Coordinates of C-alpha atoms in Angstrom, one line a residue:
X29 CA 37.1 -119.3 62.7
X30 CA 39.9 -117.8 63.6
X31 CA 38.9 -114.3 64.2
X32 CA 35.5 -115.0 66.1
X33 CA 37.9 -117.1 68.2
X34 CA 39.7 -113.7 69.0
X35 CA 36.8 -111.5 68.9
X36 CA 35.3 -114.1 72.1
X37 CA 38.5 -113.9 73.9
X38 CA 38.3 -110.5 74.1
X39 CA 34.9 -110.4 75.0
X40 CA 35.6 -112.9 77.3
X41 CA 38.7 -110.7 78.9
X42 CA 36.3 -107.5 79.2
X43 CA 33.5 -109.7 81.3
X44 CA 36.9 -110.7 83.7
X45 CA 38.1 -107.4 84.2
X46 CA 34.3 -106.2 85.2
X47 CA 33.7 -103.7 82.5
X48 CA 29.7 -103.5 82.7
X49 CA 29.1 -100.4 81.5
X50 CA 28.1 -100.3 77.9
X51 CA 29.8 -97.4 76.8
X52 CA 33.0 -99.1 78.2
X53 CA 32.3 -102.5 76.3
X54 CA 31.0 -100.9 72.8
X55 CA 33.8 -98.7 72.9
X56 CA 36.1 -101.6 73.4
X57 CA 34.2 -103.5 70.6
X58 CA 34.7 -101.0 68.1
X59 CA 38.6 -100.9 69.0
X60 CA 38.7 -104.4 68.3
X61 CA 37.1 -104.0 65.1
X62 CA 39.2 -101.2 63.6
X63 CA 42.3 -102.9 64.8
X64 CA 41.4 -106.0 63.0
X65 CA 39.8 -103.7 59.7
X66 CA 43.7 -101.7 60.2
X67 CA 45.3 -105.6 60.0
X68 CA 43.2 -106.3 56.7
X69 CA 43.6 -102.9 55.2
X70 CA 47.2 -103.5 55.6
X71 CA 47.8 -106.9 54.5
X72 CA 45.6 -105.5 51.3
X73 CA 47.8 -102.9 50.8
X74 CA 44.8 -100.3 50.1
X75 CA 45.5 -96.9 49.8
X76 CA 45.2 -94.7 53.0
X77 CA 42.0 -91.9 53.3
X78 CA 43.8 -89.4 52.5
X79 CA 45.1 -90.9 49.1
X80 CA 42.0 -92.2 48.4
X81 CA 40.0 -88.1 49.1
X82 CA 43.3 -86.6 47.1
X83 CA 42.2 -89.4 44.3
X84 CA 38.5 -89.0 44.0
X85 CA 39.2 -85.3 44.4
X86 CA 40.8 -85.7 41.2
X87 CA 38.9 -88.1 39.5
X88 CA 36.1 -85.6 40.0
X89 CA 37.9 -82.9 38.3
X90 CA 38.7 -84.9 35.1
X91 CA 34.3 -85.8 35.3
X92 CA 33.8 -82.1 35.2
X93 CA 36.6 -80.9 32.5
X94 CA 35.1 -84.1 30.4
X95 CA 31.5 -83.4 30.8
X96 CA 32.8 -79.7 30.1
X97 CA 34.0 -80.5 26.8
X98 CA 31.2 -82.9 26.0
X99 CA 29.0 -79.3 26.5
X100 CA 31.2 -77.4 24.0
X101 CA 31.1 -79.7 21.2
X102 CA 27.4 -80.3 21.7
X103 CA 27.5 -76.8 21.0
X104 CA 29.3 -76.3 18.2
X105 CA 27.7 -79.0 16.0
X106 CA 24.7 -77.2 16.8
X107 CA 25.9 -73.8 15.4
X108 CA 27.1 -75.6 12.5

């Protein structure tokens, strides 16, 4: 209740001030937004972007040397 409370101020605000054009208002929609997806990210403490790309960057690399050496043992047994 809370943050739609907030969210209708500040739609509210925009009306007062006379932003009509739509560009102006969506644009100041989606700053409201990410300022209030910033506040829950933070209070969440969830890892920034660029932890989280350096991270899946690295998960992915462990996926491949696994699946690498799931290859070379399916290969061996065969020769065997």
């Amino acid at each position: 209740m809370k943050n739609s409370k907030f969210i209708i101020d500040k739609l509210g605000k925009l009306f007062e001030q006379g932003l009509i054009s739509s560009k102006d208002i969506s644009s100041e929609i989606l700053n409201i937004l990410k300022s209030k997806r910033d506040e829950i990210v933070f209070k969440m403490k969830i890892t920034s972007k660029d932890e989280f790309d350096v991270l899946s960057k690295r998960v992915e690399i462990l996926e491949n040397k696994l699946n690498e050496s799931k290859v070379k043992v399916k290969k061996r047994k065969k020769t065997k």
